[in-house]
Short mmCIF file of C-alpha atoms in Angstrom, two decimals:
data_model
loop_
_atom_site.label_atom_id
_atom_site.label_comp_id
_atom_site.label_asym_id
_atom_site.label_seq_id
_atom_site.Cartn_x
_atom_site.Cartn_y
_atom_site.Cartn_z
CA MET U 298 -13.06 -4.67 9.44
CA GLU U 299 -16.32 -1.62 9.49
CA ILE U 300 -14.32 1.68 9.04
CA ALA U 301 -15.89 4.65 9.21
CA ILE U 302 -13.06 7.90 7.00
CA ILE U 303 -14.27 11.74 8.44
CA GLY U 304 -13.09 13.90 5.41
CA ALA U 305 -12.85 12.96 1.57
CA GLY U 306 -9.86 15.63 1.25
CA GLN U 307 -5.73 14.06 0.61
CA VAL U 308 -5.46 11.65 3.81
CA GLY U 309 -9.16 10.42 2.98
CA TYR U 310 -9.58 9.49 -0.60
CA HIS U 311 -5.82 7.49 -0.39
CA LEU U 312 -6.83 6.10 2.74
CA ALA U 313 -9.49 4.88 1.05
CA ASP U 314 -8.31 3.89 -2.11
CA ILE U 315 -6.62 1.24 0.05
CA LEU U 316 -8.41 0.36 2.10
CA SER U 317 -11.53 -0.80 -0.26
CA ARG U 318 -9.24 -2.88 -2.22
CA GLU U 319 -8.50 -4.72 0.78
CA ASP U 320 -10.93 -7.01 2.50
CA HIS U 321 -12.72 -4.14 4.76
CA ARG U 322 -16.45 -1.72 4.30
CA VAL U 323 -15.43 1.55 4.25
CA SER U 324 -17.78 4.85 4.27
CA VAL U 325 -16.17 8.06 3.78
CA ILE U 326 -18.48 10.79 5.02
CA ASP U 327 -17.40 14.39 3.89
CA ALA U 328 -20.07 17.88 3.40
CA ASP U 329 -18.33 18.59 0.04
CA PRO U 330 -20.48 16.80 -2.56
CA ALA U 331 -17.67 17.65 -5.54
CA GLN U 332 -15.19 15.56 -3.48
CA ALA U 333 -17.80 12.36 -1.64
CA ARG U 334 -19.25 12.85 -6.75
CA ARG U 335 -15.43 11.93 -7.09
CA LEU U 336 -15.50 9.56 -4.67
CA MET U 337 -18.48 7.72 -5.70
CA GLU U 338 -17.44 8.19 -9.16
CA SER U 339 -13.88 5.79 -8.73
CA LEU U 340 -13.84 3.99 -5.51
CA ASP U 341 -15.74 1.34 -4.00
CA VAL U 342 -17.54 2.78 -1.36
CA GLN U 343 -20.60 4.08 1.00
CA VAL U 344 -20.56 7.99 0.88
CA VAL U 345 -21.92 10.29 2.73
CA VAL U 346 -23.28 14.13 2.52
CA GLY U 347 -23.19 15.79 5.62
CA ASP U 348 -22.07 17.83 8.09
CA ALA U 349 -19.26 16.05 11.06
CA THR U 350 -20.59 17.01 13.34
CA ARG U 351 -24.23 15.99 12.55
CA ALA U 352 -24.55 12.77 15.15
CA GLU U 353 -27.42 12.20 12.23
CA VAL U 354 -24.78 12.22 9.36
CA LEU U 355 -22.79 10.52 11.68
CA ASN U 356 -24.89 7.44 12.03
CA SER U 357 -25.62 7.04 8.17
CA GLY U 358 -22.31 6.81 8.55
CA GLY U 359 -22.14 3.41 10.09
CA VAL U 360 -19.57 5.43 13.16
CA SER U 361 -21.59 3.26 15.46
CA THR U 362 -20.89 0.28 14.93
CA ALA U 363 -17.36 0.99 12.63
CA ASP U 364 -14.62 -1.52 14.33
CA LEU U 365 -12.13 2.28 13.78
CA VAL U 366 -12.87 5.84 13.09
CA VAL U 367 -10.56 7.52 11.19
CA VAL U 368 -11.09 11.77 11.38
CA VAL U 369 -9.57 13.30 8.27
CA THR U 370 -11.28 16.60 7.71
CA ASP U 371 -8.13 20.26 7.16
CA ASN U 372 -10.74 21.61 9.89
CA ASP U 373 -8.75 20.43 13.70
CA GLN U 374 -12.38 22.10 15.30
CA VAL U 375 -14.10 20.08 13.93
CA ASN U 376 -12.03 16.78 13.74
CA MET U 377 -12.33 17.82 17.43
CA LEU U 378 -15.68 17.51 17.77
CA ALA U 379 -16.22 14.89 15.86
CA CYS U 380 -13.74 12.62 17.12
CA SER U 381 -15.82 12.76 20.79
CA MET U 382 -19.10 12.30 19.09
CA CYS U 383 -17.83 9.53 17.63
CA ARG U 384 -16.12 7.71 20.90
CA GLN U 385 -20.33 8.71 22.54
CA MET U 386 -21.58 7.42 19.75
CA GLY U 387 -19.81 3.37 20.50
CA ALA U 388 -16.82 3.69 16.81
CA GLY U 389 -13.98 1.32 18.55
CA ARG U 390 -10.98 2.98 18.36
CA VAL U 391 -10.77 6.19 17.03
CA ILE U 392 -7.46 8.63 15.37
CA LEU U 393 -7.23 11.62 14.90
CA ARG U 394 -5.81 14.28 12.36
CA LEU U 395 -5.27 17.82 14.35
CA ARG U 396 -2.97 19.85 11.58
CA ASP U 397 -1.59 22.39 14.85
CA THR U 398 -1.12 19.73 18.41
CA THR U 399 -0.08 22.36 20.35
CA VAL U 400 -3.41 23.01 21.57
CA LEU U 401 -2.47 20.43 22.95
CA GLU U 402 0.42 20.78 25.40
CA GLY U 403 0.35 20.80 28.91
CA TYR U 404 -3.51 18.95 28.92
CA ARG U 405 -2.39 15.62 26.14
CA TYR U 406 -4.67 13.31 28.98
CA PHE U 407 -7.46 15.62 29.15
CA TYR U 408 -7.72 16.15 25.47
CA LYS U 409 -7.30 11.52 25.56
CA GLN U 410 -9.79 11.95 27.66
CA ALA U 411 -12.82 14.00 26.22
CA LEU U 412 -12.73 13.55 23.46
CA GLY U 413 -11.55 9.34 23.08
CA PHE U 414 -8.86 9.05 20.95
CA ASP U 415 -6.74 6.51 20.66
CA VAL U 416 -3.87 8.78 18.40
CA VAL U 417 -3.68 11.36 16.89
CA LEU U 418 -1.36 12.67 13.92
CA SER U 419 -0.01 15.53 13.29
CA THR U 420 0.22 15.82 9.39
CA GLU U 421 3.23 18.99 9.99
CA GLU U 422 5.38 16.85 12.55
CA LEU U 423 5.15 13.44 10.75
CA ALA U 424 6.15 15.60 7.90
CA SER U 425 8.89 16.95 9.62
CA GLU U 426 10.23 13.63 11.36
CA GLU U 427 10.56 12.34 7.53
CA ILE U 428 12.40 14.93 6.00
CA VAL U 429 15.42 15.56 9.60
CA ASN U 430 16.05 11.54 8.33
CA MET U 431 16.60 12.24 5.04
CA VAL U 432 19.09 14.84 6.09
CA ARG U 433 20.18 12.22 8.51
CA GLN U 434 21.32 9.98 6.36
CA GLN U 435 25.28 10.88 3.45
CA HIS U 436 22.97 9.42 0.49
CA ALA U 437 19.55 7.93 0.69
CA LEU U 438 16.77 10.16 -0.21
CA GLU U 439 14.24 7.43 2.38
CA VAL U 440 15.32 5.42 4.67
CA GLU U 441 12.36 3.22 6.36
CA SER U 442 12.84 0.88 9.41
CA PHE U 443 11.87 -2.26 10.19
CA SER U 444 12.78 -4.90 12.93
CA GLY U 445 13.48 -2.02 16.06
CA GLY U 446 16.06 -0.70 13.55
CA ARG U 447 17.91 -4.03 12.74
CA VAL U 448 17.26 -3.24 9.38
CA GLN U 449 16.44 -0.28 6.74
CA LEU U 450 14.59 -0.32 3.27
CA ARG U 451 16.21 2.70 1.08
CA ARG U 452 15.85 4.52 -1.12
CA PHE U 453 17.94 5.53 -3.78
CA ARG U 454 17.79 7.15 -7.29
CA LEU U 455 20.45 6.03 -9.68
CA ALA U 456 22.67 9.23 -11.79
CA ALA U 457 23.38 8.51 -15.73
CA ASP U 458 27.13 6.93 -15.06
CA SER U 459 25.49 4.36 -11.77
CA VAL U 460 27.56 0.92 -12.21
CA LEU U 461 24.82 -0.68 -11.70
CA LEU U 462 23.07 -0.25 -14.86
CA GLY U 463 23.51 -2.16 -17.70
CA SER U 464 23.01 -5.72 -16.07
CA ALA U 465 20.82 -8.49 -14.74
CA LEU U 466 19.90 -7.59 -11.05
CA ALA U 467 21.23 -10.71 -10.84
CA ASP U 468 24.90 -10.19 -12.03
CA LEU U 469 24.68 -7.84 -10.53
CA ASP U 470 27.68 -8.19 -7.50
CA LEU U 471 25.92 -5.93 -4.96
CA PRO U 472 27.77 -6.25 -1.41
CA ALA U 473 26.42 -9.91 0.05
CA GLY U 474 22.21 -8.98 3.05
CA VAL U 475 21.34 -6.99 0.62
CA LEU U 476 18.79 -6.68 -1.33
CA VAL U 477 17.13 -4.45 -4.66
CA GLY U 478 13.12 -5.34 -2.94
CA ALA U 479 11.30 -2.25 -5.67
CA VAL U 480 11.65 -0.10 -8.30
CA ALA U 481 9.95 3.05 -9.32
CA ARG U 482 10.16 3.92 -13.49
CA GLY U 483 8.57 7.04 -14.31
CA GLU U 484 4.73 6.53 -12.51
CA LYS U 485 5.46 2.49 -12.69
CA TYR U 486 6.08 1.03 -9.52
CA PHE U 487 7.11 -2.54 -9.33
CA ILE U 488 9.21 -5.93 -7.60
CA PRO U 489 12.04 -6.68 -9.78
CA THR U 490 13.45 -10.51 -11.55
CA GLY U 491 16.99 -10.51 -11.42
CA ALA U 492 16.33 -11.16 -14.95
CA ASP U 493 15.72 -6.88 -14.22
CA GLU U 494 17.79 -4.11 -15.83
CA LEU U 495 18.21 -0.85 -13.94
CA ARG U 496 17.65 2.63 -16.15
CA PRO U 497 19.06 6.50 -15.23
CA GLY U 498 17.02 8.05 -13.09
CA ASP U 499 15.63 4.84 -11.53
CA ASN U 500 14.53 4.78 -8.43
CA ILE U 501 15.74 1.92 -5.87
CA TYR U 502 14.87 0.28 -2.27
CA VAL U 503 17.30 -2.05 -1.13
CA ILE U 504 16.97 -3.88 1.76
CA GLY U 505 18.93 -5.08 4.04
CA LYS U 506 20.99 -4.21 7.37
CA ARG U 507 21.99 -1.28 8.67
CA GLY U 508 25.83 -2.10 7.75
CA ASP U 509 24.74 -3.72 4.91
CA LEU U 510 22.86 -1.29 2.85
CA ASP U 511 25.84 1.28 4.53
CA ALA U 512 28.70 -1.11 2.50
CA PHE U 513 26.21 -0.81 -0.15
CA GLU U 514 26.10 3.20 -0.82
CA ARG U 515 30.02 3.16 -0.91
CA THR U 516 30.47 0.43 -3.73
CA SER U 517 27.10 1.71 -6.05
CA GLY U 518 28.45 5.47 -6.04
CA ALA U 519 25.56 6.08 -4.56
CA PRO U 520 25.97 10.34 -4.42
CA SER U 521 26.86 11.07 -1.28
CA LEU U 522 26.04 15.09 0.36
CA GLY U 523 29.95 15.28 2.39
CA ARG U 524 29.06 17.92 4.56
CA ARG U 525 26.74 18.19 5.68
CA SER U 526 24.25 22.60 5.61
CA VAL U 527 21.39 22.40 4.79
CA VAL U 528 19.39 25.42 3.91
CA ILE U 529 15.26 25.59 4.23
CA LEU U 530 12.32 27.93 2.40
CA GLY U 531 10.17 29.51 4.95
CA ALA U 532 8.90 29.58 8.43
CA GLY U 533 5.54 28.08 9.39
CA ARG U 534 4.51 25.56 11.21
CA LEU U 535 6.84 22.96 8.98
CA GLY U 536 9.91 24.96 8.36
CA ARG U 537 10.17 25.20 12.14
CA GLU U 538 9.35 22.46 12.77
CA ILE U 539 12.80 21.22 11.01
CA THR U 540 14.40 24.41 12.68
CA ARG U 541 13.96 22.98 15.66
CA ARG U 542 14.87 19.54 14.83
CA LEU U 543 18.00 19.35 12.42
CA SER U 544 19.52 22.44 15.09
CA GLU U 545 19.66 19.68 17.56
CA VAL U 546 21.70 17.30 15.63
CA PRO U 547 25.91 17.53 15.24
CA GLY U 548 27.80 18.28 12.01
CA ILE U 549 24.15 20.18 10.46
CA SER U 550 24.50 24.13 9.64
CA THR U 551 20.94 24.78 9.70
CA ARG U 552 19.91 28.42 7.42
CA VAL U 553 16.63 29.44 7.14
CA ILE U 554 15.59 32.78 4.83
CA GLU U 555 11.74 33.75 5.24
CA LYS U 556 10.43 37.40 3.54
CA ASP U 557 7.83 37.80 6.38
CA PRO U 558 10.42 40.44 8.00
CA LYS U 559 8.40 39.59 11.42
CA ARG U 560 8.31 34.98 11.42
CA ALA U 561 11.99 35.74 10.16
CA LYS U 562 13.34 38.00 13.51
CA SER U 563 10.19 35.53 16.09
CA LEU U 564 12.33 31.88 14.03
CA ALA U 565 16.01 34.01 15.31
CA ALA U 566 14.52 34.94 18.67
CA GLU U 567 14.03 31.45 18.68
CA HIS U 568 17.55 30.35 17.98
CA SER U 569 19.81 32.50 19.44
CA GLY U 570 22.46 33.02 16.82
CA ARG U 571 22.46 28.78 16.23
CA VAL U 572 20.64 28.21 12.61
CA MET U 573 20.50 31.94 10.64
CA VAL U 574 18.04 33.72 9.55
CA LEU U 575 17.63 35.37 5.83
CA ASP U 576 15.84 37.40 5.93
CA GLY U 577 15.08 37.43 1.92
CA ASP U 578 12.82 35.77 -0.79
CA ALA U 579 14.23 32.79 -2.18
CA THR U 580 14.17 33.64 -5.87
CA ASP U 581 16.23 36.54 -5.12
CA LEU U 582 19.85 35.78 -7.22
CA ASP U 583 21.89 38.46 -5.47
CA LEU U 584 20.52 36.66 -1.92
CA LEU U 585 21.34 33.26 -3.33
CA HIS U 586 24.97 34.39 -4.65
CA GLU U 587 26.03 36.59 -1.97
CA GLU U 588 25.14 33.60 0.53
CA ARG U 589 26.94 31.07 -1.47
CA ILE U 590 23.09 28.81 -1.28
CA ASP U 591 25.12 26.73 -3.94
CA LYS U 592 27.09 25.33 -2.12
CA ALA U 593 24.46 23.55 0.13
CA ASP U 594 24.01 20.26 0.76
CA VAL U 595 20.46 20.29 0.88
CA PHE U 596 17.55 22.48 -0.15
CA ILE U 597 14.20 22.18 1.52
CA ALA U 598 11.42 24.32 0.50
CA THR U 599 8.06 24.09 2.66
CA THR U 600 6.43 26.82 2.10
CA ASN U 601 2.22 26.42 1.41
CA ASP U 602 3.28 27.75 -2.12
CA ASP U 603 3.93 24.86 -4.40
CA GLU U 604 4.90 27.24 -7.24
CA SER U 605 6.95 28.79 -4.90
CA ASN U 606 9.01 25.22 -3.91
CA MET U 607 8.90 23.76 -7.13
CA VAL U 608 10.57 27.35 -9.14
CA ALA U 609 13.00 27.75 -5.71
CA CYS U 610 14.61 24.42 -5.70
CA GLN U 611 14.25 24.69 -9.54
CA LEU U 612 16.72 28.08 -9.55
CA VAL U 613 19.15 25.68 -6.23
CA LYS U 614 19.24 23.13 -7.98
CA ASN U 615 20.36 24.83 -11.34
CA LEU U 616 23.34 26.69 -8.81
CA GLY U 617 24.96 23.97 -7.86
CA VAL U 618 22.91 22.67 -4.59
CA LYS U 619 23.56 18.74 -4.54
CA ARG U 620 19.60 17.59 -3.14
CA THR U 621 15.94 19.84 -3.30
CA VAL U 622 12.73 18.41 -0.99
CA ALA U 623 9.97 20.09 -1.65
CA MET U 624 6.34 20.07 0.30
CA VAL U 625 3.72 19.27 -1.82
CA ASN U 626 0.53 20.57 -0.58
CA ASN U 627 -1.29 19.11 -4.27
CA GLY U 628 -1.14 15.86 -4.01
CA SER U 629 -1.87 16.14 -8.51
CA TYR U 630 1.56 18.06 -8.67
CA ARG U 631 4.04 14.97 -7.70
CA GLN U 632 4.40 14.19 -10.58
CA ILE U 633 5.92 18.04 -12.25
CA TYR U 634 8.53 17.83 -8.77
CA ASP U 635 8.96 14.72 -10.34
CA LEU U 636 9.68 16.00 -13.70
CA LEU U 637 11.41 19.15 -12.97
CA GLY U 638 14.94 16.71 -11.05
CA ILE U 639 13.29 17.87 -7.31
CA ASP U 640 14.99 15.08 -5.40
CA GLN U 641 11.98 14.24 -2.76
CA ALA U 642 8.59 15.90 -2.56
CA ILE U 643 7.33 15.25 0.60
CA SER U 644 2.92 15.07 1.54
CA PRO U 645 2.10 15.37 4.67
CA ARG U 646 -0.70 14.22 3.55
CA ILE U 647 0.38 11.25 2.28
CA LEU U 648 2.68 10.52 5.32
CA CYS U 649 -0.96 10.47 7.87
CA ALA U 650 -2.17 8.37 5.40
CA ASN U 651 0.40 6.09 5.35
CA ARG U 652 0.92 6.32 9.29
CA ILE U 653 -2.86 5.43 10.11
CA LEU U 654 -3.02 1.95 7.82
CA ARG U 655 0.33 1.10 9.93
CA PHE U 656 -2.23 1.34 12.62
CA VAL U 657 -5.41 -0.66 10.77
CA ARG U 658 -2.50 -2.75 10.36
CA SER U 659 -1.50 -3.07 13.13
CA ASN U 660 -2.97 -6.68 14.53
CA SER U 661 -1.71 -8.35 11.55
CA VAL U 662 1.64 -6.37 11.29
CA SER U 663 5.22 -5.60 13.02
CA ALA U 664 5.24 -2.74 10.49
CA ILE U 665 4.48 -1.18 7.17
CA ALA U 666 5.91 1.23 4.42
CA VAL U 667 3.71 2.45 1.27
CA LEU U 668 6.06 3.04 -1.21
CA GLY U 669 4.31 5.60 -4.05
CA GLU U 670 1.42 7.07 -3.24
CA GLY U 671 -0.01 3.34 -2.29
CA ARG U 672 1.35 1.17 -5.82
CA ALA U 673 3.95 -1.20 -3.50
CA GLU U 674 4.51 -2.22 0.37
CA VAL U 675 7.06 -3.53 2.77
CA ILE U 676 4.53 -4.97 5.12
CA GLU U 677 7.18 -7.52 8.00
CA VAL U 678 5.05 -10.70 9.08
CA ARG U 679 5.26 -13.08 11.69
CA ILE U 680 5.31 -16.40 9.64
CA GLY U 681 2.16 -18.25 11.70
CA HIS U 682 1.63 -21.83 12.11
CA ASP U 683 0.61 -24.40 9.74
CA ALA U 684 1.85 -28.09 9.90
CA LYS U 685 2.01 -27.92 6.11
CA ARG U 686 3.73 -25.37 5.49
CA ASP U 687 5.85 -25.95 8.67
CA ALA U 688 9.83 -25.59 7.36
CA ARG U 689 8.85 -25.32 3.30
CA LYS U 690 11.43 -23.33 0.90
CA ILE U 691 10.17 -19.17 0.44
CA LYS U 692 9.56 -21.03 -3.74
CA SER U 693 7.23 -23.12 -2.18
CA LEU U 694 5.38 -21.06 0.29
CA GLY U 695 2.22 -20.07 -3.14
CA LEU U 696 2.84 -16.82 -2.48
CA PRO U 697 1.07 -14.69 -4.95
CA LYS U 698 2.81 -12.81 -8.33
CA GLY U 699 5.80 -10.28 -8.26
CA THR U 700 5.75 -10.34 -4.13
CA VAL U 701 8.88 -11.34 -3.25
CA VAL U 702 10.50 -11.85 0.49
CA GLY U 703 13.63 -8.50 1.57
CA THR U 704 14.32 -10.80 4.57
CA VAL U 705 13.72 -13.22 6.87
CA ILE U 706 14.62 -11.98 10.65
CA ARG U 707 15.12 -15.36 12.90
CA GLY U 708 15.74 -14.40 16.34
CA GLU U 709 18.84 -11.89 15.86
CA GLU U 710 19.74 -13.32 13.01
CA VAL U 711 18.83 -11.08 9.32
CA ILE U 712 18.58 -13.35 6.53
CA VAL U 713 18.97 -11.76 2.82
CA PRO U 714 16.57 -15.17 2.07
CA SER U 715 16.78 -16.77 -1.22
CA GLY U 716 13.20 -19.01 -2.96
CA ASP U 717 15.31 -22.06 -1.19
CA THR U 718 15.57 -20.17 1.47
CA VAL U 719 12.82 -22.03 4.77
CA VAL U 720 11.01 -20.57 6.53
CA HIS U 721 9.47 -21.65 9.51
CA GLU U 722 6.49 -20.56 12.47
CA GLY U 723 8.27 -17.94 14.62
CA ASP U 724 9.98 -16.39 12.21
CA GLN U 725 9.12 -11.94 11.27
CA VAL U 726 9.94 -12.06 7.41
CA ILE U 727 9.34 -8.90 4.59
CA VAL U 728 8.12 -9.28 1.75
CA PHE U 729 7.00 -6.69 -1.05
CA THR U 730 4.45 -7.23 -1.95
CA LEU U 731 1.79 -4.53 -4.50
CA PRO U 732 -1.70 -3.70 -2.63
CA GLU U 733 -3.68 -5.64 -3.85
CA SER U 734 -2.14 -8.03 -2.53
CA VAL U 735 -2.17 -7.75 1.22
CA ASP U 736 -4.37 -9.91 2.05
CA ALA U 737 -3.81 -12.29 0.27
CA VAL U 738 0.20 -12.36 1.84
CA LEU U 739 -0.52 -12.32 4.93
CA THR U 740 -3.37 -15.13 4.14
CA VAL U 741 -0.34 -17.68 3.29
CA LEU U 742 1.56 -16.07 5.93
CA ARG U 743 -0.01 -15.86 8.83
CA ALA U 744 -2.40 -19.16 8.84
CA ASP U 745 -4.08 -19.58 11.77
CA GLU U 746 -3.49 -16.49 13.04
CA SER U 747 -5.28 -14.23 10.66
#
C-alpha cells in the first residue's frame, strides 16, 4: 500500500516507524527540517520537507497516487486545508486528525463533504475514552475488546506479593479460559512461553472472555480499586471531557482540581453540583489533606505540563491514592513515568496513531491492539481457505517465532487453545505477535484472502 503521512510529530513518526517495517511504501511530509532529518536518519521512508498546504509539496509526497493519506500535524487549520487538497488531488482514503472537533458539531456532514475525509480522529476524545474505560474497571490498567466485546485483553501490574510470582507460567493454576499473552518488563516486551516466570513489577496482558477474566482478577490478587472515587487535575479540554463522561457513570464520584479560577467556575457551572470543583493547586498539601485526596481511588493528571503531572501523581501516590494516571505530552517522558511508579501514562498522540493503524489494516484484520508504542501487537484475523492448511493444528501452521494464538472464536464458542488445537476456515483467531512478524502471520492465516 502507498501511504503518505503529513506531519512528522509523535503521531506521524510512530505511524511511519511501524508501517515502514511492513510491506508499505511510506512517504512523510513535514515543514520542519529537524523533524525531517530525524526521519531520514532513523527510518526507511521518503521524506519531503515543505508546507503541506502547497500543492507542489503534496505532489512531491505522492498524495495523488497514495492509497491512504494520514493528516496528523499539530495544527488543526493546516490539517483541514491539507485534507481537502489531498482529496482533490486524487488520494484514495484520507484520515484527518483534529485536536478540537467542536468545530464539526452540527456541521459534520458539511465538513465531510467539503474536506473529503473518510475518518476524523480527536486525540483528546480518544484519551478520554481510554481513561474512562480504565476507571470503569476494578483492577485492570488497560482494556481492549475483540470479537464484538466477547473477548477482552486486560493489562495488570504485578505487586511484590502477587500469587503469580515464583513459578513457570505452565505451572500456574490459572482459571480456565485465560491466557497470559504478553509481558512488559521495563522496556522489554515479549511473548512468554510456558517456561517463563513472572517478576514483581511486570505488566502482563491477559486475554479471555469477560467472565473468565473476572475470575482471574479475583484469584490472582490483582490490586482492586474498591469504591470508585476519582480526582482529576486540570479543567482543560481533556479534563473537561473526562469529567463529562465520568459524571454520567453511576457509582463514580468525581472531583476536579483547577488552579485557574475562571476555568474552575466555568466547569462548576456546567455540572451544577454533580461534580465538586476545587479552585487550587494539586501540589498544595493543605488542600490535599483538607479534601482527603489520599482517600481517592484514582487520580488523573490531565494538564499540558508533563512536569506538573508527574509531580502531582507522585505526591498523591505517596499520600495513599490507589491508582495514578497521567497524560503524556512528550513521548520521551513515558519511561520516566514508569520509573516514578505512576500506574498509567497515556499519550493521546500514540492512541491516535494506534487507532489509525487499525484503519490501515481494516482490510486484513478485524481488530488490533498495539502494546508499548509498537513493541508488540495483538490482531484478530479470520482464517482463510487453504486446502493444505485447513483443519491443521496450531503448532503445525508455521507461525513466526514469538507468536502465540491467544483465542479461537468459532461461532458462539470462545476457545483458549493449545498447540494441539485444530483451526478451520472461518475461525477468528486473536494472535499476539511482534510488529516485524505481522505480515508473515497474515500470510499464514489468511492464505488466498491476502
